[in-house]
Short mmCIF file of C-alpha atoms in Angstrom, two decimals:
data_model
loop_
_atom_site.label_atom_id
_atom_site.label_comp_id
_atom_site.label_asym_id
_atom_site.label_seq_id
_atom_site.Cartn_x
_atom_site.Cartn_y
_atom_site.Cartn_z
CA MET A 83 0.05 0.04 -0.01
CA GLY A 84 1.45 3.34 -1.01
CA TYR A 85 1.27 6.47 0.95
CA LYS A 86 -1.53 7.80 -1.37
CA ASP A 87 -3.75 5.00 -0.21
CA MET A 88 -3.40 6.14 3.43
CA ILE A 89 -6.56 7.76 4.98
CA LEU A 90 -4.40 10.50 6.48
CA TYR A 91 -3.07 11.55 2.99
CA GLN A 92 -6.49 11.26 1.37
CA ASP A 93 -8.14 13.38 3.88
CA MET A 94 -5.44 15.99 4.58
CA THR A 95 -5.51 19.43 2.89
CA PRO A 96 -3.03 22.23 2.93
CA THR A 97 -5.35 24.34 5.14
CA LEU A 98 -6.03 21.49 7.60
CA LEU A 99 -2.10 20.80 7.77
CA PHE A 100 -1.52 24.46 8.46
CA ALA A 101 -4.17 24.42 11.19
CA ALA A 102 -2.73 21.34 12.80
CA VAL A 103 0.92 22.51 12.74
CA PHE A 104 0.50 26.14 13.92
CA SER A 105 -2.16 25.38 16.59
CA SER A 106 0.21 22.85 18.08
CA LEU A 107 3.07 25.43 18.78
CA GLY A 108 1.62 25.93 22.29
CA ALA A 109 2.45 22.26 22.96
CA PHE A 110 5.93 23.04 21.59
CA THR A 111 6.32 25.75 24.36
CA PHE A 112 4.95 23.32 26.89
CA GLY A 113 7.76 20.70 26.24
CA TYR A 114 10.38 23.41 25.72
CA ASP A 115 9.61 25.26 28.96
CA ASN A 116 9.72 22.20 31.21
CA ASN A 117 13.07 21.17 30.01
CA TRP A 118 14.98 24.41 29.64
CA TRP A 119 13.94 25.20 33.19
CA GLY A 120 15.13 21.91 34.42
CA GLY A 121 18.42 22.59 32.61
CA VAL A 122 19.12 26.17 33.78
CA ILE A 123 18.39 25.48 37.41
CA GLY A 124 21.19 22.88 37.21
CA SER A 125 23.71 25.34 35.58
CA THR A 126 26.61 26.23 37.89
CA TYR A 127 26.84 29.81 36.58
CA PHE A 128 23.11 30.35 36.84
CA ASN A 129 23.18 29.23 40.43
CA THR A 130 26.07 31.58 41.27
CA GLN A 131 24.18 34.57 39.94
CA PHE A 132 20.70 33.89 41.29
CA GLY A 133 21.25 31.74 44.28
CA SER A 134 20.47 33.05 47.76
CA GLY A 135 22.15 30.17 49.61
CA THR A 136 25.94 29.36 49.75
CA LYS A 137 28.06 26.25 49.51
CA LEU A 138 31.76 25.30 49.01
CA ASP A 139 32.76 24.47 45.38
CA SER A 140 35.35 21.84 44.39
CA LYS A 141 38.14 24.24 45.23
CA GLY A 142 36.87 25.09 48.72
CA ASN A 143 35.65 28.48 47.76
CA THR A 144 32.16 29.75 49.01
CA VAL A 145 29.77 30.31 46.08
CA HIS A 146 26.11 31.21 45.74
CA THR A 147 23.55 28.59 44.94
CA LEU A 148 19.90 28.12 44.85
CA SER A 149 18.45 26.45 47.87
CA ALA A 150 16.28 23.42 47.66
CA SER A 151 13.35 25.37 48.73
CA ASP A 152 13.86 28.02 46.03
CA THR A 153 14.19 25.34 43.43
CA SER A 154 11.21 23.45 44.32
CA THR A 155 8.94 26.52 44.91
CA GLY A 156 10.01 27.99 41.59
CA THR A 157 9.27 24.88 39.72
CA ALA A 158 5.86 24.17 41.47
CA LEU A 159 4.56 27.75 40.75
CA GLY A 160 5.05 27.07 37.06
CA THR A 161 2.33 24.30 37.54
CA VAL A 162 0.10 26.88 39.14
CA GLY A 163 0.33 28.92 35.99
CA ILE A 164 -0.70 25.91 33.98
CA MET A 165 -3.73 25.23 36.12
CA LEU A 166 -4.72 28.93 35.89
CA GLY A 167 -4.46 28.81 32.05
CA CYS A 168 -6.57 25.64 31.82
CA MET A 169 -9.26 27.37 33.87
CA ILE A 170 -9.26 30.60 31.97
CA ALA A 171 -9.28 28.93 28.42
CA PRO A 172 -12.73 27.46 28.42
CA PHE A 173 -14.36 30.89 28.97
CA ILE A 174 -12.51 32.54 26.11
CA ASN A 175 -13.09 29.43 23.89
CA GLU A 176 -16.90 29.46 24.34
CA ARG A 177 -17.52 33.15 24.19
CA PHE A 178 -14.98 34.43 21.65
CA GLY A 179 -13.97 31.27 19.71
CA ARG A 180 -10.73 29.22 19.35
CA LYS A 181 -8.94 31.81 17.29
CA VAL A 182 -9.18 34.48 20.06
CA SER A 183 -7.85 31.85 22.50
CA PHE A 184 -4.74 31.38 20.25
CA PHE A 185 -4.27 35.22 20.17
CA THR A 186 -4.52 35.46 23.90
CA LEU A 187 -2.24 32.73 24.71
CA ALA A 188 0.41 34.12 22.25
CA VAL A 189 0.24 37.56 23.93
CA VAL A 190 0.49 36.03 27.47
CA GLY A 191 3.36 33.90 26.39
CA LEU A 192 5.13 37.09 25.01
CA VAL A 193 4.52 39.04 28.16
CA GLY A 194 5.93 36.19 30.22
CA SER A 195 9.07 35.92 28.21
CA ILE A 196 9.68 39.57 28.55
CA VAL A 197 9.22 39.44 32.30
CA GLN A 198 11.81 36.48 32.43
CA ILE A 199 14.27 38.60 30.39
CA CYS A 200 13.91 41.38 32.96
CA CYS A 201 15.44 39.13 35.59
CA THR A 202 18.86 39.86 34.12
CA PHE A 203 18.83 43.42 35.35
CA ASN A 204 19.15 42.60 39.09
CA HIS A 205 19.53 38.86 38.97
CA ASN A 206 16.30 38.36 40.77
CA TYR A 207 15.27 34.70 40.78
CA TRP A 208 11.62 35.43 41.62
CA VAL A 209 11.23 37.77 38.66
CA LEU A 210 12.27 34.84 36.47
CA VAL A 211 9.86 32.66 38.43
CA GLY A 212 6.95 35.34 37.97
CA GLY A 213 7.75 35.29 34.16
CA LYS A 214 7.62 31.43 34.15
CA ILE A 215 4.09 31.43 35.84
CA ILE A 216 2.87 33.83 32.98
CA VAL A 217 4.34 31.77 30.32
CA ASN A 218 2.73 28.70 31.82
CA ILE A 219 -0.75 30.34 31.92
CA SER A 220 -0.12 30.49 28.20
CA VAL A 221 0.90 26.79 28.14
CA GLY A 222 -2.21 25.90 30.16
CA MET A 223 -4.46 27.79 27.75
CA ALA A 224 -2.74 25.83 24.80
CA SER A 225 -3.49 22.64 26.54
CA ALA A 226 -7.16 23.36 26.72
CA VAL A 227 -7.82 24.90 23.32
CA THR A 228 -5.41 22.98 20.92
CA GLY A 229 -7.11 19.49 21.09
CA VAL A 230 -10.50 20.97 21.05
CA TYR A 231 -9.72 23.13 17.92
CA GLN A 232 -7.99 20.36 16.06
CA SER A 233 -10.66 17.75 16.75
CA GLU A 234 -13.37 20.19 15.48
CA CYS A 235 -11.43 21.01 12.26
CA ALA A 236 -10.50 17.44 11.40
CA PRO A 237 -12.64 14.97 9.35
CA PRO A 238 -13.75 12.06 11.53
CA ARG A 239 -11.54 9.48 9.75
CA ILE A 240 -8.23 11.31 10.75
CA ARG A 241 -9.31 13.09 13.94
CA GLY A 242 -7.17 10.92 16.14
CA ALA A 243 -4.08 11.23 14.08
CA LEU A 244 -4.47 14.95 13.75
CA THR A 245 -4.87 15.62 17.43
CA ASN A 246 -1.84 13.55 18.07
CA ALA A 247 0.08 16.50 16.73
CA TYR A 248 0.00 18.15 20.12
CA THR A 249 2.04 15.24 21.61
CA VAL A 250 4.40 15.35 18.71
CA PHE A 251 5.11 18.92 19.23
CA ASN A 252 5.40 18.67 22.91
CA ASN A 253 8.20 16.10 22.31
CA LEU A 254 9.86 18.27 19.79
CA GLY A 255 9.90 21.05 22.23
CA THR A 256 11.48 18.86 24.87
CA LEU A 257 14.17 17.80 22.33
CA LEU A 258 14.94 21.43 21.28
CA ALA A 259 15.22 22.55 24.94
CA ASN A 260 17.95 19.96 25.68
CA VAL A 261 19.71 20.94 22.42
CA VAL A 262 19.73 24.62 23.40
CA MET A 263 20.84 23.88 26.91
CA TYR A 264 23.64 21.64 25.61
CA ILE A 265 25.01 24.62 23.65
CA VAL A 266 24.83 27.19 26.44
CA ASN A 267 25.25 25.22 29.68
CA ALA A 268 29.04 25.62 29.95
CA ARG A 269 29.09 29.38 29.34
CA THR A 270 29.84 31.77 32.05
CA ASN A 271 27.66 34.73 31.07
CA SER A 272 24.04 35.67 30.88
CA SER A 273 23.40 33.80 27.72
CA VAL A 274 23.02 30.64 29.96
CA TRP A 275 19.38 31.91 30.53
CA LEU A 276 18.83 34.59 27.96
CA VAL A 277 19.34 32.33 24.88
CA PRO A 278 16.81 29.71 26.10
CA ILE A 279 14.29 32.53 26.76
CA ALA A 280 15.03 34.13 23.40
CA VAL A 281 14.18 30.78 21.62
CA GLN A 282 11.11 30.44 23.79
CA PHE A 283 10.09 33.96 22.59
CA ILE A 284 9.88 32.71 19.01
CA PHE A 285 6.92 30.42 19.38
CA PRO A 286 4.24 32.90 20.58
CA CYS A 287 5.53 35.19 17.95
CA ILE A 288 4.74 32.60 15.28
CA ILE A 289 1.37 31.87 16.88
CA LEU A 290 0.57 35.62 16.89
CA VAL A 291 1.45 35.92 13.18
CA SER A 292 -0.25 32.67 12.05
CA ALA A 293 -3.53 33.10 14.21
CA PRO A 294 -5.21 35.46 11.70
CA PHE A 295 -4.91 32.95 8.96
CA LEU A 296 -6.25 29.88 10.96
CA PRO A 297 -9.68 28.78 9.80
CA LYS A 298 -12.43 29.29 12.47
CA SER A 299 -13.89 26.10 14.14
CA PRO A 300 -16.81 25.07 12.00
CA ARG A 301 -18.40 23.50 15.11
CA TRP A 302 -18.01 26.67 17.25
CA LEU A 303 -19.54 28.81 14.34
CA ALA A 304 -22.38 26.39 14.14
CA SER A 305 -22.97 26.55 17.88
CA LYS A 306 -23.41 30.29 17.47
CA ASP A 307 -25.95 29.90 14.61
CA ARG A 308 -23.43 31.28 12.13
CA HIS A 309 -24.07 28.47 9.60
CA ASP A 310 -22.97 30.35 6.51
CA ASP A 311 -19.58 31.03 8.07
CA ALA A 312 -19.46 27.45 9.29
CA LEU A 313 -19.87 26.27 5.74
CA ARG A 314 -17.15 28.56 4.44
CA SER A 315 -14.78 27.26 7.09
CA LEU A 316 -15.54 23.73 6.15
CA ARG A 317 -14.96 24.58 2.56
CA ARG A 318 -11.53 25.95 3.48
CA LEU A 319 -10.50 22.87 5.61
CA ARG A 320 -11.88 20.09 3.24
CA GLY A 321 -10.54 21.57 -0.02
CA ALA A 322 -12.03 22.18 -3.44
CA SER A 323 -12.27 18.43 -4.05
CA VAL A 324 -15.12 17.95 -1.73
CA ALA A 325 -18.67 18.57 -3.30
CA GLU A 326 -20.82 21.29 -1.88
CA GLU A 327 -23.45 18.57 -1.20
CA ASP A 328 -20.99 16.75 1.03
CA LEU A 329 -20.08 19.79 2.87
CA ALA A 330 -23.79 20.55 3.47
CA VAL A 331 -24.07 17.06 4.93
CA GLN A 332 -21.14 17.51 7.17
CA LEU A 333 -22.60 20.87 8.46
CA ARG A 334 -25.96 19.23 9.05
CA GLU A 335 -24.24 16.45 11.11
CA ILE A 336 -22.39 18.99 13.10
CA THR A 337 -25.54 21.08 13.80
CA ALA A 338 -27.43 17.86 14.79
CA SER A 339 -24.76 16.87 17.06
CA ILE A 340 -24.89 20.31 18.85
CA GLU A 341 -28.62 20.02 19.25
CA HIS A 342 -28.37 16.63 20.61
CA GLU A 343 -25.71 17.74 23.16
CA LYS A 344 -27.99 20.63 24.19
CA THR A 345 -30.88 18.27 24.70
CA ILE A 346 -28.76 15.79 26.67
CA GLN A 347 -27.24 18.51 28.86
CA SER A 348 -30.71 19.89 29.79
CA GLN A 349 -31.68 16.46 31.11
CA LEU A 350 -28.58 15.27 32.74
CA GLY A 351 -26.25 16.59 35.53
CA TRP A 352 -22.53 16.10 36.29
CA LEU A 353 -23.12 12.96 38.17
CA GLN A 354 -24.00 11.18 34.99
CA LEU A 355 -20.31 11.25 34.15
CA PHE A 356 -19.86 8.60 36.82
CA ARG A 357 -22.73 6.31 36.14
CA GLY A 358 -23.06 3.32 33.87
CA GLN A 359 -21.21 3.44 30.50
CA ASP A 360 -20.30 7.03 30.98
CA LEU A 361 -18.05 6.16 33.92
CA ARG A 362 -15.90 4.08 31.57
CA ARG A 363 -15.63 7.06 29.20
CA THR A 364 -14.71 9.37 31.95
CA LEU A 365 -12.06 7.02 33.28
CA VAL A 366 -10.60 6.57 29.77
CA GLY A 367 -10.78 10.30 28.85
CA THR A 368 -9.18 11.52 32.14
CA GLY A 369 -7.31 8.56 33.40
CA MET A 370 -4.49 8.64 30.90
CA LEU A 371 -3.76 12.33 31.48
CA CYS A 372 -3.89 11.96 35.25
CA LEU A 373 -1.72 8.92 35.37
CA GLN A 374 0.73 10.56 33.18
CA GLN A 375 1.27 13.23 35.64
CA GLY A 376 0.88 10.72 38.56
CA GLN A 377 3.86 8.77 37.40
CA GLY A 378 6.09 11.84 37.97
CA ILE A 379 6.70 13.13 34.30
CA SER A 380 6.78 16.80 35.32
CA PHE A 381 9.17 15.98 38.19
CA THR A 382 11.35 14.00 35.75
CA ASN A 383 11.47 16.75 33.07
CA ASN A 384 12.34 19.44 35.77
CA TYR A 385 14.89 17.52 37.87
CA LEU A 386 16.34 14.80 35.60
CA ASN A 387 19.42 17.11 34.71
CA ILE A 388 20.11 17.93 38.45
CA THR A 389 19.70 14.32 39.42
CA MET A 390 22.15 13.04 36.80
CA LEU A 391 24.73 15.74 37.76
CA ASN A 392 24.45 14.70 41.41
CA LEU A 393 25.03 11.03 40.43
CA GLY A 394 28.28 12.12 38.86
CA PHE A 395 27.35 12.02 35.09
CA THR A 396 29.13 14.46 32.71
CA ASN A 397 27.84 15.62 29.40
CA THR A 398 24.35 15.14 30.62
CA TYR A 399 22.71 17.05 27.74
CA GLN A 400 24.26 14.67 25.19
CA LEU A 401 22.70 11.87 27.17
CA LEU A 402 19.32 13.60 27.38
CA VAL A 403 19.20 14.42 23.67
CA ALA A 404 20.00 10.79 22.83
CA LEU A 405 17.40 9.61 25.43
CA TYR A 406 14.54 11.87 24.27
CA THR A 407 15.16 11.18 20.52
CA GLY A 408 15.36 7.41 21.08
CA LYS A 409 12.24 7.03 23.39
CA TRP A 410 10.24 9.15 21.05
CA PHE A 411 10.89 6.96 17.89
CA ILE A 412 10.88 3.67 19.84
CA THR A 413 7.52 4.30 21.55
CA LEU A 414 5.76 5.98 18.71
CA PHE A 415 6.87 3.78 15.82
CA GLY A 416 7.83 0.75 17.66
CA PHE A 417 4.87 0.34 19.99
CA GLY A 418 2.23 2.68 18.24
CA VAL A 419 0.11 5.48 19.80
CA ARG A 420 -2.02 3.18 21.93
#
């Protein structure tokens, strides 16, 4: 079977590919932020410039270092930002649409990066942490909007494959962060933290530039009774090869699904999520994400570099780049998505 026989190739259009790639850049920031932060807090020069505690170096000299409480608090507060972003995004999504959410998360990400750059003026660690919280609000918003937007734009046959772009870009961000930290880690100037922040600055800029060209979600437009706009959006996403009759059928299916959801929601409450067959759906839908965090993935991303340094490893970033590249290809192509 050639690639032209693949369902993904048959249903993919340039506009749909554009929407999938550029809407996933928030996930790129997620993977990148976690791992450059984990790298910079393990940098010797960064610790001497921002640390409030002291320790003896290998030569017996007293040097500044980040205390364990500073490191853990700064890292944990980033998670608070993600939680805030996840809570804010649904209100913007529903009221103003997915495109406005992308605009908003891009602006928030830019503001956070600018705040992080400002830490250089007085080497204030908590200014850097404050910027990280703001960046992570953007990351949390991206987590809440990207999958929704992609699933609403994708044809049913390739919906799963398209929404997997979020995970792919998250891993690419992780890889890039380790490459960047490998390049700057041994330096003894402010580029140790400024270069990673500068690279991070690029992603929201791209989102901000690309957002006006993203097609609006047909489902969101239909939910607002903007059926003509929804049909135009479907036409952009499906391409010229799809007949108008087929587009009209898709729009009717979307509209019927929305009306069905409204009817169901008026009859059922939140407790229905935990009853009968819906309980299984709830566990499947939330369990994977909860268990992913429960196994300590965020802890590993943030502290793996420090742990390896404490164990006596050298050239940790070479090891991490090889590790992340290898596990990505082995798990994705060796074992499959499931």
